[in-house]
Short mmCIF file of C-alpha atoms in Angstrom, two decimals:
data_model
loop_
_atom_site.label_atom_id
_atom_site.label_comp_id
_atom_site.label_asym_id
_atom_site.label_seq_id
_atom_site.Cartn_x
_atom_site.Cartn_y
_atom_site.Cartn_z
CA UNK S 1 0.00 0.00 0.00
CA UNK S 2 1.43 3.38 -1.06
CA UNK S 3 1.22 6.58 0.97
CA UNK S 4 -1.57 7.83 -1.32
CA UNK S 5 -3.48 4.56 -0.74
CA UNK S 6 -2.63 3.11 -4.15
CA UNK S 7 -1.97 -0.63 -4.13
CA UNK S 8 0.91 -2.12 -6.11
CA UNK S 9 0.80 -5.83 -6.88
CA UNK S 10 4.01 -7.63 -7.80
CA UNK S 11 4.34 -11.14 -9.21
CA UNK S 12 6.46 -13.63 -7.30
CA UNK S 13 9.28 -15.35 -9.14
CA UNK S 14 7.11 -18.43 -9.63
CA UNK S 15 4.14 -16.36 -10.77
CA UNK S 16 6.32 -14.44 -13.20
CA UNK S 17 7.57 -17.70 -14.70
CA UNK S 18 4.03 -19.05 -15.12
CA UNK S 19 2.81 -15.80 -16.68
CA UNK S 20 5.75 -15.86 -19.08
CA UNK S 21 4.91 -19.39 -20.24
CA UNK S 22 1.28 -18.40 -20.71
CA UNK S 23 1.67 -15.06 -22.47
CA UNK S 24 4.91 -15.10 -24.47
CA UNK S 25 3.69 -17.82 -26.91
CA UNK S 26 0.92 -15.33 -27.75
CA UNK S 27 3.44 -12.62 -28.54
CA UNK S 28 2.96 -10.74 -25.25
CA UNK S 29 6.31 -9.88 -23.64
CA UNK S 30 6.65 -9.52 -19.89
CA UNK S 31 8.80 -7.03 -18.08
CA UNK S 32 11.99 -8.16 -16.40
CA UNK S 33 11.51 -9.69 -12.95
CA UNK S 34 12.69 -7.41 -10.16
CA UNK S 35 13.04 -9.40 -6.99
CA UNK S 36 12.74 -7.54 -3.71
CA UNK S 37 15.98 -7.39 -1.71
CA UNK S 38 16.40 -6.98 2.02
CA UNK S 39 19.08 -5.52 4.27
CA UNK S 40 21.04 -8.41 5.80
CA UNK S 41 21.29 -6.71 9.19
CA UNK S 42 17.90 -5.06 9.66
CA UNK S 43 15.74 -7.16 7.38
CA UNK S 44 14.26 -3.97 5.94
CA UNK S 45 13.41 -4.02 2.22
CA UNK S 46 15.87 -2.23 -0.06
CA UNK S 47 14.91 -0.05 -3.01
CA UNK S 48 11.40 0.63 -1.79
CA UNK S 49 11.12 3.49 -4.27
CA UNK S 50 10.66 0.92 -7.01
CA UNK S 51 7.03 0.41 -5.96
CA UNK S 52 6.34 4.13 -6.37
CA UNK S 53 8.08 4.14 -9.74
CA UNK S 54 6.13 1.08 -10.90
CA UNK S 55 2.90 2.76 -9.81
CA UNK S 56 3.83 5.88 -11.78
CA UNK S 57 4.59 3.83 -14.92
CA UNK S 58 1.27 2.03 -14.55
CA UNK S 59 -0.42 5.40 -14.06
CA UNK S 60 1.03 6.72 -17.32
CA UNK S 61 -0.20 3.65 -19.21
CA UNK S 62 -3.63 3.98 -17.60
CA UNK S 63 -3.97 7.65 -18.56
CA UNK S 64 -2.89 7.00 -22.14
CA UNK S 65 -5.40 4.17 -22.38
CA UNK S 66 -8.11 6.39 -20.88
CA UNK S 67 -7.36 8.98 -23.56
CA UNK S 68 -7.89 6.35 -26.24
CA UNK S 69 -4.22 5.71 -26.94
CA UNK S 70 -3.39 2.03 -26.97
CA UNK S 71 -5.02 -1.28 -26.13
CA UNK S 72 -4.31 -2.75 -22.70
CA UNK S 73 -1.99 -5.30 -24.31
CA UNK S 74 -0.27 -2.58 -26.35
CA UNK S 75 1.85 -1.52 -23.36
CA UNK S 76 5.07 -3.25 -22.37
CA UNK S 77 7.40 -2.39 -19.51
CA UNK S 78 11.13 -2.80 -18.96
CA UNK S 79 11.90 -3.51 -22.62
CA UNK S 80 15.66 -3.74 -23.23
CA UNK S 81 17.58 -2.08 -26.06
CA UNK S 82 21.09 -3.50 -26.32
CA UNK S 83 23.82 -1.15 -27.49
CA UNK S 84 27.01 -1.98 -29.34
CA UNK S 85 28.95 -2.17 -26.07
CA UNK S 86 26.34 -4.65 -24.71
CA UNK S 87 24.86 -2.10 -22.32
CA UNK S 88 21.09 -2.56 -22.15
CA UNK S 89 18.93 0.56 -21.95
CA UNK S 90 15.52 -0.47 -20.61
CA UNK S 91 12.51 1.65 -21.50
CA UNK S 92 10.08 2.07 -18.61
CA UNK S 93 7.18 1.76 -21.02
CA UNK S 94 6.78 0.98 -24.72
CA UNK S 95 3.51 2.11 -26.28
CA UNK S 96 2.17 0.70 -29.52
CA UNK S 97 -1.07 2.31 -30.62
CA UNK S 98 -1.20 2.53 -34.43
CA UNK S 99 -4.96 3.16 -34.40
CA UNK S 100 -4.32 6.35 -32.42
CA UNK S 101 -1.48 7.47 -34.70
CA UNK S 102 1.25 6.25 -32.34
CA UNK S 103 3.01 3.29 -34.02
CA UNK S 104 5.61 3.25 -31.25
CA UNK S 105 6.63 5.49 -28.34
CA UNK S 106 9.34 4.84 -25.75
CA UNK S 107 8.50 6.32 -22.34
CA UNK S 108 10.84 7.17 -19.46
CA UNK S 109 9.17 8.01 -16.13
CA UNK S 110 11.04 10.10 -13.56
CA UNK S 111 9.94 10.63 -9.96
CA UNK S 112 12.48 13.28 -8.90
CA UNK S 113 15.09 10.53 -8.55
CA UNK S 114 17.18 11.19 -11.65
CA UNK S 115 19.46 14.07 -12.47
CA UNK S 116 18.65 15.92 -15.70
CA UNK S 117 21.97 14.84 -17.18
CA UNK S 118 21.04 11.21 -16.51
CA UNK S 119 18.03 11.74 -18.77
CA UNK S 120 20.30 13.26 -21.42
CA UNK S 121 22.41 10.11 -21.17
CA UNK S 122 19.32 7.96 -21.72
CA UNK S 123 18.38 10.07 -24.74
CA UNK S 124 21.88 9.58 -26.15
CA UNK S 125 21.55 5.81 -25.75
CA UNK S 126 18.26 5.69 -27.63
CA UNK S 127 19.86 7.83 -30.35
CA UNK S 128 22.82 5.46 -30.48
CA UNK S 129 20.54 2.39 -30.58
CA UNK S 130 18.64 3.92 -33.50
CA UNK S 131 21.90 4.14 -35.46
CA UNK S 132 22.85 0.48 -35.09
CA UNK S 133 22.82 -1.98 -37.96
CA UNK S 134 21.57 -5.57 -37.57
CA UNK S 135 24.29 -8.20 -37.29
CA UNK S 136 22.85 -9.91 -40.35
CA UNK S 137 22.77 -6.71 -42.40
CA UNK S 138 24.34 -6.11 -45.79
CA UNK S 139 28.07 -6.84 -45.39
CA UNK S 140 29.20 -3.89 -47.51
CA UNK S 141 27.07 -1.50 -45.49
CA UNK S 142 28.25 -2.97 -42.19
CA UNK S 143 31.91 -2.73 -43.27
CA UNK S 144 31.43 0.86 -44.46
CA UNK S 145 29.89 2.01 -41.17
CA UNK S 146 32.51 0.11 -39.19
CA UNK S 147 35.30 1.93 -41.02
CA UNK S 148 33.51 5.29 -41.11
CA UNK S 149 30.85 5.58 -38.36
CA UNK S 150 29.30 8.78 -39.75
CA UNK S 151 28.34 6.83 -42.88
CA UNK S 152 25.33 5.50 -40.93
CA UNK S 153 23.61 8.79 -41.72
CA UNK S 154 23.45 7.78 -45.38
CA UNK S 155 21.94 4.37 -44.54
CA UNK S 156 18.16 4.24 -44.91
CA UNK S 157 16.23 3.53 -41.71
CA UNK S 158 14.75 0.42 -43.32
CA UNK S 159 18.23 -1.13 -43.16
CA UNK S 160 18.83 -0.32 -39.49
CA UNK S 161 18.30 -2.56 -36.48
CA UNK S 162 15.44 -0.53 -34.98
CA UNK S 163 13.26 -1.20 -38.01
CA UNK S 164 13.60 -4.93 -37.34
CA UNK S 165 12.08 -4.30 -33.90
CA UNK S 166 9.57 -1.47 -34.38
CA UNK S 167 7.29 -0.36 -37.22
CA UNK S 168 7.75 2.90 -39.18
CA UNK S 169 6.93 5.90 -37.00
CA UNK S 170 5.19 7.85 -39.72
CA UNK S 171 7.53 10.82 -39.31
CA UNK S 172 11.16 11.75 -39.81
CA UNK S 173 13.84 10.55 -37.48
CA UNK S 174 14.33 7.75 -35.00
CA UNK S 175 11.98 6.22 -32.43
CA UNK S 176 10.20 8.97 -30.46
CA UNK S 177 10.94 9.17 -26.73
CA UNK S 178 8.69 10.69 -24.04
CA UNK S 179 9.92 11.83 -20.64
CA UNK S 180 7.07 11.84 -18.12
CA UNK S 181 7.59 13.41 -14.69
CA UNK S 182 5.50 12.27 -11.73
CA UNK S 183 5.15 13.69 -8.23
CA UNK S 184 7.52 16.56 -8.94
CA UNK S 185 7.51 20.33 -9.21
CA UNK S 186 7.12 22.72 -12.13
CA UNK S 187 10.58 24.10 -11.35
CA UNK S 188 12.14 20.64 -11.66
CA UNK S 189 10.41 20.06 -14.99
CA UNK S 190 11.44 23.47 -16.34
CA UNK S 191 15.06 23.02 -15.29
CA UNK S 192 15.21 19.51 -16.73
CA UNK S 193 13.73 20.60 -20.05
CA UNK S 194 16.36 23.34 -20.26
CA UNK S 195 19.13 20.77 -19.77
CA UNK S 196 17.57 18.40 -22.32
CA UNK S 197 17.35 21.24 -24.83
CA UNK S 198 20.97 22.29 -24.46
CA UNK S 199 22.97 19.22 -23.39
CA UNK S 200 20.81 16.91 -25.49
CA UNK S 201 20.75 19.08 -28.63
CA UNK S 202 22.93 16.68 -30.62
CA UNK S 203 20.31 13.96 -30.23
CA UNK S 204 16.99 15.76 -30.81
CA UNK S 205 17.85 18.81 -32.91
CA UNK S 206 17.44 18.94 -36.71
CA UNK S 207 20.20 19.83 -39.13
CA UNK S 208 20.40 21.95 -42.22
CA UNK S 209 20.28 20.08 -45.49
CA UNK S 210 23.67 19.64 -47.12
CA UNK S 211 22.91 21.47 -50.35
CA UNK S 212 24.44 24.12 -52.56
CA UNK S 213 21.03 25.61 -53.27
CA UNK S 214 20.54 28.99 -51.64
CA UNK S 215 17.39 29.93 -49.84
CA UNK S 216 16.70 26.44 -48.45
CA UNK S 217 15.17 26.93 -44.99
CA UNK S 218 13.78 23.43 -44.41
CA UNK S 219 15.47 21.38 -41.70
CA UNK S 220 16.42 17.71 -41.74
CA UNK S 221 15.08 15.67 -38.80
CA UNK S 222 16.19 12.36 -40.30
CA UNK S 223 18.85 11.64 -37.67
CA UNK S 224 17.02 13.14 -34.69
CA UNK S 225 15.04 11.58 -31.84
CA UNK S 226 11.59 13.19 -31.55
CA UNK S 227 11.18 14.11 -27.87
CA UNK S 228 8.06 14.77 -25.81
CA UNK S 229 8.20 16.04 -22.22
CA UNK S 230 5.13 16.12 -20.00
CA UNK S 231 3.94 15.20 -16.49
CA UNK S 232 1.61 12.55 -15.16
CA UNK S 233 -0.56 15.36 -13.78
CA UNK S 234 -0.88 16.88 -17.25
CA UNK S 235 -1.87 13.51 -18.67
CA UNK S 236 -4.60 13.34 -16.06
CA UNK S 237 -6.10 16.62 -17.24
CA UNK S 238 -9.13 16.49 -19.60
CA UNK S 239 -7.01 17.89 -22.45
CA UNK S 240 -3.43 16.55 -22.05
CA UNK S 241 -0.63 18.98 -22.75
CA UNK S 242 3.10 18.55 -23.12
CA UNK S 243 6.34 19.79 -24.56
CA UNK S 244 7.64 18.45 -27.81
CA UNK S 245 11.24 18.40 -28.96
CA UNK S 246 11.88 19.53 -32.51
CA UNK S 247 9.60 22.47 -33.13
CA UNK S 248 9.75 24.53 -36.31
CA UNK S 249 12.68 26.49 -34.89
CA UNK S 250 14.54 23.38 -33.76
CA UNK S 251 13.87 23.99 -30.08
CA UNK S 252 11.63 22.11 -27.72
CA UNK S 253 8.20 23.70 -27.96
CA UNK S 254 5.33 23.96 -25.49
CA UNK S 255 2.02 22.44 -26.50
#
């Protein structure tokens, strides 16, 4: 039971195993099992904040579903994205709601526990993952990118690893990422957005087209991660609002 009277139910290791056997053959992936750990001296549970975080992630999914975005089975938690160095970046929530115009959305939920620069690091990892090639990709393309990493920018997204995992997003760029803040302050959100805008510019900002034509003002979002920043409280409002990375001027815009 949480302080606000919300109840959080967690599967035991045995229950998780049984659910996995039941659901995964149907194409429904389960989140990673997080076993509760206890202090050896006091017997007190460690990492109790996980329950609050899990409740916030569930709350985000519930509000999106209430707004008509996604089927109940269209949400997955703790989905891993393995980088080239074998580090696994786990998304708190993956949303698939093509009927609502959201083919895929990766969601990170923060409850005042992460520094803004930690979120920039997560954004960089999703950007990096979106630039990977599948191990079984075209050998010439793989060799080219291995010898000249920036050559990945000339490789169509259809040939990249992320397109083997997720469907087309319907817009330029990589897989969109949403940062959702819960139980925090407006000042924390504002400060974090400022850091994401500046320190994370390389990952979300568009670029000018490489052309000799003068007067071209359009911007290229092809290598950028579309970013949305909002709060759980805003999602709970009748008309959800948020902040989107990559506005017409290349900055994060309020919506």
